[in-house]
Structures are given as structure tokens and as C-alpha cells.
CSV table of C-alpha atoms and ligand atoms in Angstrom, one decimal:
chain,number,residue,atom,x,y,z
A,17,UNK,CA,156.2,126.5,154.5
A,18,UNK,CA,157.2,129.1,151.6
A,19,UNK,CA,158.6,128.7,148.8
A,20,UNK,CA,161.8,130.5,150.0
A,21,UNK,CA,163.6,127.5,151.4
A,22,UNK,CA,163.3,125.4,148.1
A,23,UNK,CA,166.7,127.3,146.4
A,24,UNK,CA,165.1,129.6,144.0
A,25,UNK,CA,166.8,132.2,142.9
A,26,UNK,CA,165.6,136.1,144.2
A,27,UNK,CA,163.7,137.1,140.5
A,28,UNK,CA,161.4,133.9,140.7
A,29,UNK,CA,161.1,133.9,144.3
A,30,UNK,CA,159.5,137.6,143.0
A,31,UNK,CA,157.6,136.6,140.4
A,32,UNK,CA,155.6,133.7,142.4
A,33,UNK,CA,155.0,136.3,145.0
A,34,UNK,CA,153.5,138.7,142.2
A,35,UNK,CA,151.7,135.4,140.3
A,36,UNK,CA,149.9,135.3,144.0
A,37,UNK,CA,151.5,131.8,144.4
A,38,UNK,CA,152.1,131.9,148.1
A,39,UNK,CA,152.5,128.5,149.0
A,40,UNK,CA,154.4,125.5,147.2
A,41,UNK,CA,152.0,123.1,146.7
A,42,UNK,CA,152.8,119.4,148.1
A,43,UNK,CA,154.7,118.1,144.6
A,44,UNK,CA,156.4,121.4,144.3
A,45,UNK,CA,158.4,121.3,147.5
A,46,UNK,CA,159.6,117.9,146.7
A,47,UNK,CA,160.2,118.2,143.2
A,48,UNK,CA,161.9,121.3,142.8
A,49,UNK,CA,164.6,120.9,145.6
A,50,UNK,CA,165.2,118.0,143.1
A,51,UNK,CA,165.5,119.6,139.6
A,52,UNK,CA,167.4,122.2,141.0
A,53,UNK,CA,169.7,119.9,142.3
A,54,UNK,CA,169.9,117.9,138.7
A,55,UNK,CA,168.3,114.6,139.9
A,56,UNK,CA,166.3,113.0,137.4
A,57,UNK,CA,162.8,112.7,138.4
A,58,UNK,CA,159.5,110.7,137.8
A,59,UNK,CA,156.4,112.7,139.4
A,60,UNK,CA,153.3,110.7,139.9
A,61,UNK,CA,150.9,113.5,139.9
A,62,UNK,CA,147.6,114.8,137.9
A,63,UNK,CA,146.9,118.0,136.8
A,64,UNK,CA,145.5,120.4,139.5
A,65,UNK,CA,148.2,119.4,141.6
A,66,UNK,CA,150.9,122.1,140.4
A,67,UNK,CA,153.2,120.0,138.4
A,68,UNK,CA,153.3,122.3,135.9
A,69,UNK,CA,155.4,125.3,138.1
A,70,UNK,CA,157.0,122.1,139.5
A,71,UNK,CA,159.2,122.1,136.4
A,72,UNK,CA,159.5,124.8,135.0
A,73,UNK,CA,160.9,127.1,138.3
A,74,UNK,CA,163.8,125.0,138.6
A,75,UNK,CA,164.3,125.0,135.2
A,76,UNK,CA,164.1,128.4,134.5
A,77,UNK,CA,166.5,128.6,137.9
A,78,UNK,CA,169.0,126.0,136.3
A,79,UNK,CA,169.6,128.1,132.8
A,80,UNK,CA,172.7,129.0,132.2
A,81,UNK,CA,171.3,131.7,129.9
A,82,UNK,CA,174.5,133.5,129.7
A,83,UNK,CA,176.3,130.7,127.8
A,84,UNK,CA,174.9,131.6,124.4
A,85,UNK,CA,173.6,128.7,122.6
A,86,UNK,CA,173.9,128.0,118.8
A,87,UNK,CA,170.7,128.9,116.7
A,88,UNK,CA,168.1,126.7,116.7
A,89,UNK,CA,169.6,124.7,119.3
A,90,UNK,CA,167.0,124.3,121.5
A,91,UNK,CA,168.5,123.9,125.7
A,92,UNK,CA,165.0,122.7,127.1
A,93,UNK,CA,162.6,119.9,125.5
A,94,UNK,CA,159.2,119.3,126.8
A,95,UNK,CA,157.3,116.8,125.1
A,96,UNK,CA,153.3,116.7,125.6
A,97,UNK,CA,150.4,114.3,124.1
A,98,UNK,CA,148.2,117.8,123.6
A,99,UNK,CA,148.3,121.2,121.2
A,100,UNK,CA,146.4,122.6,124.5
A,101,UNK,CA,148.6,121.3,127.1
A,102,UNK,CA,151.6,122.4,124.8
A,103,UNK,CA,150.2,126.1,124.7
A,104,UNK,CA,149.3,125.6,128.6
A,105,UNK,CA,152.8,124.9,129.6
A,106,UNK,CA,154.3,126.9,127.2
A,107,UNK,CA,152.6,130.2,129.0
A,108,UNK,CA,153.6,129.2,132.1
A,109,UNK,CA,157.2,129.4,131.1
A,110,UNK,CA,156.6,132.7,129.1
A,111,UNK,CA,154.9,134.2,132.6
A,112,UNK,CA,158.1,133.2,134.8
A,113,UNK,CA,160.6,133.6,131.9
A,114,UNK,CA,159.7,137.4,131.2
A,115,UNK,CA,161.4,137.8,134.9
A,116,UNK,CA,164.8,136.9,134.3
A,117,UNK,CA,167.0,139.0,133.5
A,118,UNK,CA,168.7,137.5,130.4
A,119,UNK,CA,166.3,137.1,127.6
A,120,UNK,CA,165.0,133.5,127.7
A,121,UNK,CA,162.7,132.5,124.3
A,122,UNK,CA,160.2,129.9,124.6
A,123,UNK,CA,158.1,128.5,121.8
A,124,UNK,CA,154.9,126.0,121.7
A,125,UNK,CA,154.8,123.6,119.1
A,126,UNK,CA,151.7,121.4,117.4
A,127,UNK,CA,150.6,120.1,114.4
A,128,UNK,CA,147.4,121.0,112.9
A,129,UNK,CA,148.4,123.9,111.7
A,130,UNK,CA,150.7,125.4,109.6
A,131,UNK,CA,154.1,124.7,110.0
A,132,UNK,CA,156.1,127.9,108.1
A,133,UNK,CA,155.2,130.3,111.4
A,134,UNK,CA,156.8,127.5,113.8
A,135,UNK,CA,159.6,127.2,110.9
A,136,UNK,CA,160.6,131.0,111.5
A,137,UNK,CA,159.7,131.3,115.5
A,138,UNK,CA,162.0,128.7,116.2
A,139,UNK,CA,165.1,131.1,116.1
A,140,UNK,CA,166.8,131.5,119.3
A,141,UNK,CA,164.4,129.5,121.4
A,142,UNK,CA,166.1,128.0,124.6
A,143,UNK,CA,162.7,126.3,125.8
A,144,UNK,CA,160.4,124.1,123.2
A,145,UNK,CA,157.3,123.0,124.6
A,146,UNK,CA,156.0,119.9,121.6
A,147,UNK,CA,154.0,117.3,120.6
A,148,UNK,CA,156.0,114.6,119.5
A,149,UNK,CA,154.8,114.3,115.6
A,150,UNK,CA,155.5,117.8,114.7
A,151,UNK,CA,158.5,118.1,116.5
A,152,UNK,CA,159.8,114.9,114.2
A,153,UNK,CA,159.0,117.2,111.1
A,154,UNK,CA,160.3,120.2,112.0
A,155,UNK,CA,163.7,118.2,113.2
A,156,UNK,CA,163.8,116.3,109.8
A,157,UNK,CA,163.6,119.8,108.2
A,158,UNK,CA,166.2,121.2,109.9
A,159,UNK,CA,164.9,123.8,111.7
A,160,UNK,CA,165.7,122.6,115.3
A,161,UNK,CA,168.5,120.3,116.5
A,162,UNK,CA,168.1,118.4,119.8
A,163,UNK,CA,171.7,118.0,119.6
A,164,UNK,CA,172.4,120.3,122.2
A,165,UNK,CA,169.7,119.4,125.1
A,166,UNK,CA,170.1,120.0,128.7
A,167,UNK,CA,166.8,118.7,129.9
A,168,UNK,CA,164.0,117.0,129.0
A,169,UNK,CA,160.3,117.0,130.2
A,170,UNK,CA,157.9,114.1,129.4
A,171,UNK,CA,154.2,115.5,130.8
A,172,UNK,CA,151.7,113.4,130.7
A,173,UNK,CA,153.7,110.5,129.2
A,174,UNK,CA,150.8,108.2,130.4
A,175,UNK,CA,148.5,110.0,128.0
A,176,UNK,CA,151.3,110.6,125.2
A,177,UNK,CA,151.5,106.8,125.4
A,178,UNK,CA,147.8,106.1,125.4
A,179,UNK,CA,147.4,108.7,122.0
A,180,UNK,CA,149.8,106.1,120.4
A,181,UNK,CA,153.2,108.7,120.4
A,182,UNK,CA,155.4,105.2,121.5
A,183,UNK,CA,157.2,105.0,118.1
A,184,UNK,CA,157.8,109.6,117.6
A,185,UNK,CA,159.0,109.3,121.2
A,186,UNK,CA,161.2,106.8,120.8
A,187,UNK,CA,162.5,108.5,117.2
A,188,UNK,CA,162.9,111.8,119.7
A,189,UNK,CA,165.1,109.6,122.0
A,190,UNK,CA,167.8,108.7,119.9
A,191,UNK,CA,168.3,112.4,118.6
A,192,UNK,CA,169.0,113.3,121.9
A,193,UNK,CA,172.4,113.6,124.0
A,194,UNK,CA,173.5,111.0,126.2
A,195,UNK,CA,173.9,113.3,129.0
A,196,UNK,CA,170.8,115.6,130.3
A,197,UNK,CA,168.5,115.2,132.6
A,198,UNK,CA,165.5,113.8,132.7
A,199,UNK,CA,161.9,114.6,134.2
A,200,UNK,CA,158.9,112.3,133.9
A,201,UNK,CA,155.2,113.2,134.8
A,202,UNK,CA,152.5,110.8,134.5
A,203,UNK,CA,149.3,110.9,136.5
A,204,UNK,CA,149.5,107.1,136.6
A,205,UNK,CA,152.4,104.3,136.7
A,206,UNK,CA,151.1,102.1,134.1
A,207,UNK,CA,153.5,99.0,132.7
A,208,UNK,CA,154.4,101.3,129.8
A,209,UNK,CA,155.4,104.7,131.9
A,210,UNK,CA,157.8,102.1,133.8
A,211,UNK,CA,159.1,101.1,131.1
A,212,UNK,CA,159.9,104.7,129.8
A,213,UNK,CA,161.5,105.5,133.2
A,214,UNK,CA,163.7,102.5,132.9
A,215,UNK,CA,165.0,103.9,129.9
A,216,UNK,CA,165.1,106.9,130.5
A,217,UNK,CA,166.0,107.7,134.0
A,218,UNK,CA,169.2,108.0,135.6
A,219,UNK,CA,168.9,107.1,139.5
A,220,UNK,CA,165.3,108.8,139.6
A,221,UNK,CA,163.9,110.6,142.8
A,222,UNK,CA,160.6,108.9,142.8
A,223,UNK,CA,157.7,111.6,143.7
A,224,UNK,CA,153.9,110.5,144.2
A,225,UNK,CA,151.8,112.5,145.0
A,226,UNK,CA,148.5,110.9,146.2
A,227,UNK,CA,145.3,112.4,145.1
A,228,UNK,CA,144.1,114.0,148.7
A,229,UNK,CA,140.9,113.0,150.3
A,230,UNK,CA,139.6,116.8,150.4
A,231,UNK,CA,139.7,117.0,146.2
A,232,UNK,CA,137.5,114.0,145.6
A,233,UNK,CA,135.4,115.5,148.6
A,234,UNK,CA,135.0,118.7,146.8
A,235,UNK,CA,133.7,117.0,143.9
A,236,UNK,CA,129.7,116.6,144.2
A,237,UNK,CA,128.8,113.6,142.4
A,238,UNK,CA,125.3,112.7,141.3
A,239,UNK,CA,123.4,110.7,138.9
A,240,UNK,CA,120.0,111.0,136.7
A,241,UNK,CA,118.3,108.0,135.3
A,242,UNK,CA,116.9,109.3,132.1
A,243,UNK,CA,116.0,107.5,129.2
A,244,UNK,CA,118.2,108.3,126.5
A,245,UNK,CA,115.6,109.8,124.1
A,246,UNK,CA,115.0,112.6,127.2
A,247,UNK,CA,118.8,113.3,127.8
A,248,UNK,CA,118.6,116.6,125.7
A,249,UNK,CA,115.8,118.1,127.1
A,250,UNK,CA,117.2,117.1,131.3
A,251,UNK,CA,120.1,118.7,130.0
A,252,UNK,CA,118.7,121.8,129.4
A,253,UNK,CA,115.9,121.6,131.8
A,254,UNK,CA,119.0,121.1,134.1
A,255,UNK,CA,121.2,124.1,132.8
A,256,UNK,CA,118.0,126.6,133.0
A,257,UNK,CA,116.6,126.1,135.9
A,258,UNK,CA,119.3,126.1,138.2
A,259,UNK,CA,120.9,128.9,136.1
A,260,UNK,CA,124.2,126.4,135.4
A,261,UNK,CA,127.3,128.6,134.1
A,262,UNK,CA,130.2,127.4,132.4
A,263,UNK,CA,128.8,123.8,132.0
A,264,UNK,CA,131.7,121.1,130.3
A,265,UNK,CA,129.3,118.3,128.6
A,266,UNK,CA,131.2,115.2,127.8
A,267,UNK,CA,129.8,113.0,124.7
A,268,UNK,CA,131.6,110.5,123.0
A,269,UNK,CA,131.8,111.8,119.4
A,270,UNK,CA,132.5,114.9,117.7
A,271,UNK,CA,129.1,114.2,116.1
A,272,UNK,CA,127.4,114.2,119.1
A,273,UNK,CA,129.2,117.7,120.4
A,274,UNK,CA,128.3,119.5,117.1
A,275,UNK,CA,124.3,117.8,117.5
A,276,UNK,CA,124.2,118.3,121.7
A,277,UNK,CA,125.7,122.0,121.3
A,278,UNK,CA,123.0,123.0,118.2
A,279,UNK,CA,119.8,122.1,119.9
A,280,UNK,CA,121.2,123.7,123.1
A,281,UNK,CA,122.0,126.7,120.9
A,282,UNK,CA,118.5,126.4,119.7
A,283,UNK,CA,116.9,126.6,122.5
A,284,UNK,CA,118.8,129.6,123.6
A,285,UNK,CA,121.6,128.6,125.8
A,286,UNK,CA,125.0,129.8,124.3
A,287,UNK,CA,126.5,126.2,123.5
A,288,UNK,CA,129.9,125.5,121.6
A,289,UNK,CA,131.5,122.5,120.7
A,290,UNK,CA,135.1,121.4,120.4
A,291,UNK,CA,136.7,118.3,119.5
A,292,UNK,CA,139.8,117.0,117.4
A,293,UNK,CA,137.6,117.5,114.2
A,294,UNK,CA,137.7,121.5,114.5
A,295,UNK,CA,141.1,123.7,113.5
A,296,UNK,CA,143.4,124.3,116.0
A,297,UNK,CA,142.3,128.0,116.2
A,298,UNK,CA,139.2,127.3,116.7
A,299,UNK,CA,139.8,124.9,119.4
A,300,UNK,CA,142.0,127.4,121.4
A,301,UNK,CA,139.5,130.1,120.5
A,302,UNK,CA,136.3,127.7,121.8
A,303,UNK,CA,138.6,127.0,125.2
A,304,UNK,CA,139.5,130.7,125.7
A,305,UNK,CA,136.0,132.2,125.8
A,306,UNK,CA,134.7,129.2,128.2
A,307,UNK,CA,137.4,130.0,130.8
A,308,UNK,CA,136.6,133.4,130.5
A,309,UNK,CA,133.0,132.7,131.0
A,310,UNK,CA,132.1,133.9,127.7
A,311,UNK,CA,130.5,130.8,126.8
A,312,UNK,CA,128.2,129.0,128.9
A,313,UNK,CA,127.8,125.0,127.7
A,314,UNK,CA,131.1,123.6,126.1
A,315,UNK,CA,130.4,120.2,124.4
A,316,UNK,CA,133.5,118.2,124.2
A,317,UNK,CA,134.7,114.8,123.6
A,318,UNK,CA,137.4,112.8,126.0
A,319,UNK,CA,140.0,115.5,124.2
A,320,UNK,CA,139.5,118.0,126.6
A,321,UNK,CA,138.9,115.5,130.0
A,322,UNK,CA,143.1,115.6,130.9
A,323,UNK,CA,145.6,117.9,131.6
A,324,UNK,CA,143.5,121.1,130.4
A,325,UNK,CA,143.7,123.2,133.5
A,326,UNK,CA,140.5,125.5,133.8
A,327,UNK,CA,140.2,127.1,137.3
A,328,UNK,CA,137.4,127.1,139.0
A,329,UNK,CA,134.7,125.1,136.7
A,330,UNK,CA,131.8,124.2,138.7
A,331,UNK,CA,130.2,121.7,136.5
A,332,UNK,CA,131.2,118.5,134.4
A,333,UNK,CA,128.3,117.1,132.5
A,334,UNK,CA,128.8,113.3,131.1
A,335,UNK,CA,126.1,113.1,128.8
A,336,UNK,CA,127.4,109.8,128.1
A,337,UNK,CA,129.8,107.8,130.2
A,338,UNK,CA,133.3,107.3,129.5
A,339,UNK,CA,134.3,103.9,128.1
A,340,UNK,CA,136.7,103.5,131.1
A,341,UNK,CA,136.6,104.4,134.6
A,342,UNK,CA,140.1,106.1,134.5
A,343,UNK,CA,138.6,108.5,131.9
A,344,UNK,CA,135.3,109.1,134.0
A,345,UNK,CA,137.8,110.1,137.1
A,346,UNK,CA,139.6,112.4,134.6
A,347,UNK,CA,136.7,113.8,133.7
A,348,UNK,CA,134.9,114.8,136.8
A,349,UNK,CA,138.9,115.9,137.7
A,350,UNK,CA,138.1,119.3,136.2
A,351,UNK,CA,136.0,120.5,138.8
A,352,UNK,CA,136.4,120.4,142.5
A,353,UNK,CA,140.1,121.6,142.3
A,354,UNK,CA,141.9,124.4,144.0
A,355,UNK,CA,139.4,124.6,146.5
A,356,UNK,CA,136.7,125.5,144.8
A,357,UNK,CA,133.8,123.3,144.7
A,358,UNK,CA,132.2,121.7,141.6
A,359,UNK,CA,129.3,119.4,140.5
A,360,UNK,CA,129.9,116.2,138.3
A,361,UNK,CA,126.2,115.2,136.8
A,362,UNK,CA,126.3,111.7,135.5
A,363,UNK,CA,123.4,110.8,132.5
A,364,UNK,CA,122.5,107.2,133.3
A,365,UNK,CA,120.3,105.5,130.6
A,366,UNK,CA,118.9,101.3,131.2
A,367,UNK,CA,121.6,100.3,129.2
A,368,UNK,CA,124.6,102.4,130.8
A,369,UNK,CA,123.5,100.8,134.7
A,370,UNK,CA,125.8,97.8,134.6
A,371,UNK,CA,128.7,100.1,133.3
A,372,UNK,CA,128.0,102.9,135.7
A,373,UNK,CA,128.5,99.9,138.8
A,374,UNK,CA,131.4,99.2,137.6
A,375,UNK,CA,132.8,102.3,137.4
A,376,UNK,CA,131.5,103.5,141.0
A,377,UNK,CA,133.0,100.1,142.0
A,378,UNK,CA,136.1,101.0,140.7
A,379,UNK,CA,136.6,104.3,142.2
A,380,UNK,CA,134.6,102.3,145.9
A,381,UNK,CA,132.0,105.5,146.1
A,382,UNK,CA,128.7,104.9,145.3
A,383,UNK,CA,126.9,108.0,143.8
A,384,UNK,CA,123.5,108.6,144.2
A,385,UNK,CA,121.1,108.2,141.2
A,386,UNK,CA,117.8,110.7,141.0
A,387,UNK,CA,114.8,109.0,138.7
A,388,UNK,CA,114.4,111.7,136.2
A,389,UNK,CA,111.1,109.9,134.8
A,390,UNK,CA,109.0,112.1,136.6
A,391,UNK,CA,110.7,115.7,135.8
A,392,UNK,CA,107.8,117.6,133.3
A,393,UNK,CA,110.3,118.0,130.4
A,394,UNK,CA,107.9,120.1,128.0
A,395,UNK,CA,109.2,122.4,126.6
A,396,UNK,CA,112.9,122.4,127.2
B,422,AMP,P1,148.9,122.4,137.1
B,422,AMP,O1,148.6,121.1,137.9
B,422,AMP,O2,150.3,122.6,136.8
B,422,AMP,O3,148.0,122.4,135.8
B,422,AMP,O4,148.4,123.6,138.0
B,422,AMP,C1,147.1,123.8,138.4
B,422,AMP,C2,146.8,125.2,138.8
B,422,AMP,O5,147.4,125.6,140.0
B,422,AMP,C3,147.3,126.3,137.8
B,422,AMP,O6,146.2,127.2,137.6
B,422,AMP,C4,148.4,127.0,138.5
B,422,AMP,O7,148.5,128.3,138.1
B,422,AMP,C5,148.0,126.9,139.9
B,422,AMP,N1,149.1,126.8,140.9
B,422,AMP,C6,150.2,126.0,140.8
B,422,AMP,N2,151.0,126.1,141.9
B,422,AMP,C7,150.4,127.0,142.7
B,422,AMP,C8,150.8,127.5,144.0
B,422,AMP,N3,151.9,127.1,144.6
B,422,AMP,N4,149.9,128.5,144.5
B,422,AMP,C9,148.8,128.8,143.8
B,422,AMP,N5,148.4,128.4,142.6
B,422,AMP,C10,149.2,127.5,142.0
């Protein structure tokens, strides 16, 4: 199947061909038939699976960007839990935006950094891709009204929820107009996200998406005992001898990043670490030079383990396990996608065995564990 027979308009049908997207991946073919028809829509799907183009082609389709809209009257909200995700999305509609023929403006919105710059972008954006607490500020200073809004996008609304946005989203709500339509993505249906979709969706076309068998397949999962005093020198013991690039370590703490990503650095693999301690900048700096290989180890807390779309990393380190299993299954999500094949390397210490059960119990695979005791660590 192509993605001719969905309804999309010549221009994107052109621009997907020329963005080497050849094929509408599974929640594409259902969801955009959908939008473009102006159902409402909650999409049960993780990232990986294409949501993101899921969206925004039919709403880029739908735009009546001839009808000129008033200034700072934004056409199409999409709210996310991240300042990456919002810069991810926001480039996705920029890519398929500079196709159409009328001008369409789109804009990313965060907080953590200054707000004057968003203040003066915001003229004549159609599309406004936000996180929910600075989009509340820049409302209550005037300078955007959601007044005038078509459709709305919740992405991730699982995650915005988790992240504690519940009382900004529902501020956001009652700004909006009665009439628009509505899209919710979560990669899970939690008691929450139902109740979002009960208040927010009109007749809903209900899309799941089921993670396939194949993408948990591709992911090669293994585990080291290790004692937790010898974790930094497996890791690099790990990294060197098998000539590892573009390494993700998870750790729980932005302490532990900036400790993890020195000695590494010390002992001469290029290491950097990013967490919601460092500026924005840096953060999107730090993200941009590991996708493009630049950097080989990124250190990172649970900020980084959802919706952050990196193609093709081949290995996830968790240099300490995720509290929950949901987290460890984001995690190891970031490899093993799009076909390409990727390692997850679990560090397993006495006291994390009981956890580590539970969590191969919860996802029913059992990973197999390798007794590091006996690996000659000297000197790494
Ligand atoms: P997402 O789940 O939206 O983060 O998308 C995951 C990745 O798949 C992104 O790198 C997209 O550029 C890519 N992608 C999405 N749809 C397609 C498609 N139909 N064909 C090829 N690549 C795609």
C-alpha cells in the first residue's frame, strides 16, 4: 500500500516521496484517512511507530491557509510533556510545511529559556508545537490567543500526565473553543489518559497500534552481574573492547551522568552528559552531536528514555535500572527500531536481582545474565 490512497493532497504526496517515506507505516494509514476526514482521534502508539507524520500530514492537508487568520492567533495547538519532543515535532511540520504553497509558520515553544525570542516569533504562526507551562505564560501575556483554534494535538499525554502538567492542561482547556478537533496520542491507556479522552473527545476513532513482535525481536537484550563498585570500569571495558559507538547510558541522577560521563572522559572515551539540570542549549546541543555521531557515550537520566526519536542507535546502556518496568521498556525502546538492530546491556548488582525479576516478569522474557566477576578489569 502507498500512501496515495490515504487523500493527501499532490504537494505532500511529493514531499513524502522526496523525505524517502515510501510506505505509510501501520498507524499512518489508519489515522490519517481519519484526521483528514475531521474525526477526533485517540492513537495508542509509541514513538518509532510514525505517529508523529500521522498528524501532522493531514493537518497540514486540512489548512485552510488561504483564510488569513488574525495575528497571534494560532490555527493548530500541539501540546507535549518535552522541550525535545516539542523541537522534534515542530521540525517535522517545518519539513512538510515548506512544501505548500501558501506560507504556513510554525513555532516550538519551551520553557527554560528565555521567553522575549518566543514573545516576537510568535507573529503569524498558524502551528504552535508547546509545553504546557510556558504556553500558560506566554497566553497570560498576551502574546498568543487560543481563541481561534482549529485542532488540537495532545502527544504523549501519558507522559505530560506523569510530569505532573494535569492542572496547565486543564488551564489550556478552558481557553480553548468549543468546537475543534481533537487528537490524542499516548503510548499507553492509563486511568488518567481515559479520563482525558472522555473529556476531550468527540465520538473518537479509537487507533492501537500494538507494539509488533519483530521490534522487541530486534532488540538484543542481555545482562551483566557486576558488583556495583566495578560498574565503571565493565562499562568502559565494554565500550572499548567491542569498539561500542553512539552508546545511550541510563543512570538515575543528573549526579551520576555528570560523575559516569567524567571518568569515561578520563579515560579517553568522548562521554557527555545531559539531564534536566543543564540549559536548554546545551541539551539540544549534547542530543544533536550524538545523533550525528559526534559523540560516542551519552549519559542521561529517564529524560531522554521517551519520545526522543534517534534513528538507528545500536546501544542502550542502563547502568542502573529504572524504578519501573514501563520505564526499562522505554528505555531499551530506543534501539531496535526501524529495522535496524540494537543492543540493550542491563548492569545487574546483588541488590538490583529481585527488581530485575520483576521487571523481566513483567515484560514475560527472561534475559540472560553473564557473571562479570571474572572479566580482568585492570586498567579500564
Ligand atoms: P515517530 O514515531 O513519529 O517519532 O517516527 C519515527 C521515525 O520514523 C522518524 O524518524 C520518522 O522520520 C520515520 N518515519 C515515519 N513515518 C515513516 C514512513 N512512512 N516511512 C519511513 N520513515 C518514516
Amino acid at each position: 500500500m502507498s500512501f496515495t490512497s490515504l487523500g493527501l493532497s499532490q504537494v505532500l504526496l511529493k514531499a513524502l516521496a522526496d523525505e524517502n517515506y515510501s510506505q505509510p507505516y501501520p498507524i499512518q494509514k489508519e489515522t490519517i484517512p481519519a484526521i483528514l476526514r475531521n474525526k477526533d482521534v485517540l492513537g495508542i502508539a509509541k514513538t518509532g511507530s510514525g505517529k508523529t507524520a500521522s498528524y501532522v500530514l493531514p493537518i497540514l492537508n486540512n489548512l485552510k491557509s488561504n483564510t488569513p487568520h488574525k495575528n497571534r492567533h494560532i490555527k493548530v495547538l500541539v501540546l507535549v510533556p518535552t522541550r525535545e519532543l516539542a523541537s522534534q515535532v515542530e521540525e517535522v511540520f517545518s519539513t512538510f510545511a515548506e512544501t505548500l504553497p501558501d506560507r504556513v509558520k510554525t513555532l516550538a515553544i519551551f520553557g527554560g529559556v528565555s521567553i522575549n525570542p518566543q514573545m516576537m516569533a510568535m507573529n503569524g504562526v498558524s502551528i504552535l508545537v508547546a509545553t504546557p507551562g510556558r504556553l500558560i505564560e506566554l497566553e497570560e501575556s498576551n502574546a498568543v490567543s487560543l481563541s481561534d483554534i482549529d485542532t488540537l494535538v495532545l502527544d504523549e499525554a501519558d507522559k505530560m500526565l506523569n510530569l505532573g502538567f494535569k492542572y496547565e492542561m486543564d488551564r489550556i482547556f478552558a481557553l480553548l473553543p468549543k468546537k475543534r478537533q481533537n487528537l490524542l496520542f499516548s503510548a499507553t491507556l492509563s486511568k488518567e489518559v481515559e479520563n482525558i479522552k472522555e473529556l476531550l473527545l468527540n465520538k473518537p476513532e479509537v487507533i492501537k497500534i500494538e507494539s509488533k513482535e519483530e521490534e522487541t525481536e530486534l532488540i538484543d537484550q542481555l545482562a551483566y552481574a557486576v558488583e556495583d563498585s566495578r560498574k565503571g570500569p565493565l562499562l568502559r571495558y565494554l565500550i572499548k573492547k567491542n569498539n561500542l559507538k553512539q552508546v545511550l547510558v541510563f543512570v538515575s541522577s543528573a549526579f551520576k551522568a555528570d560523575g559516569v560521563a567524567n571518568k569515561l572522559c578520563r579515560n579517553g572515551i568522548h562521554a557527555v552528559s545531559t539531564h534536566g539540570k543543564k540549559s536548554m542549549n546545551s541539551r539540544s546541543e549534547s542530543l544533536r552531536r550524538f545523533k550525528t555521531g559526534k559523540i560516542r557515550v551519552l549519559v542521561t537520566t529517564d529524560l531522554l528514555a521517551r519520545g526522543i526519536d534517534i534513528e538507528f542507535l545500536p546501544y542502550v546502556v542502563n547502568y542502573e535500572l529504572p524504578r519501573s518496568p514501563k520505564d526499562y521498556v522505554h528505555r531499551i525502546g530506543r534501539t531496535g527500531r526501524a529495522e535496524s538492530p540494537g543492543e540493550a546491556i542491563s548492569f545487574i548488582t546483588p541488590d538490583d536481582e529481585h527488581h530485575f525479576k520483576v521487571i523481566q516478569k513483567k515484560m514475560k522474557k527472561e534475559i540472560k545474565m553473564v557473571d562479570s566477576s571474572d572479566f580482568d578489569l585492570q586498567g579500564y
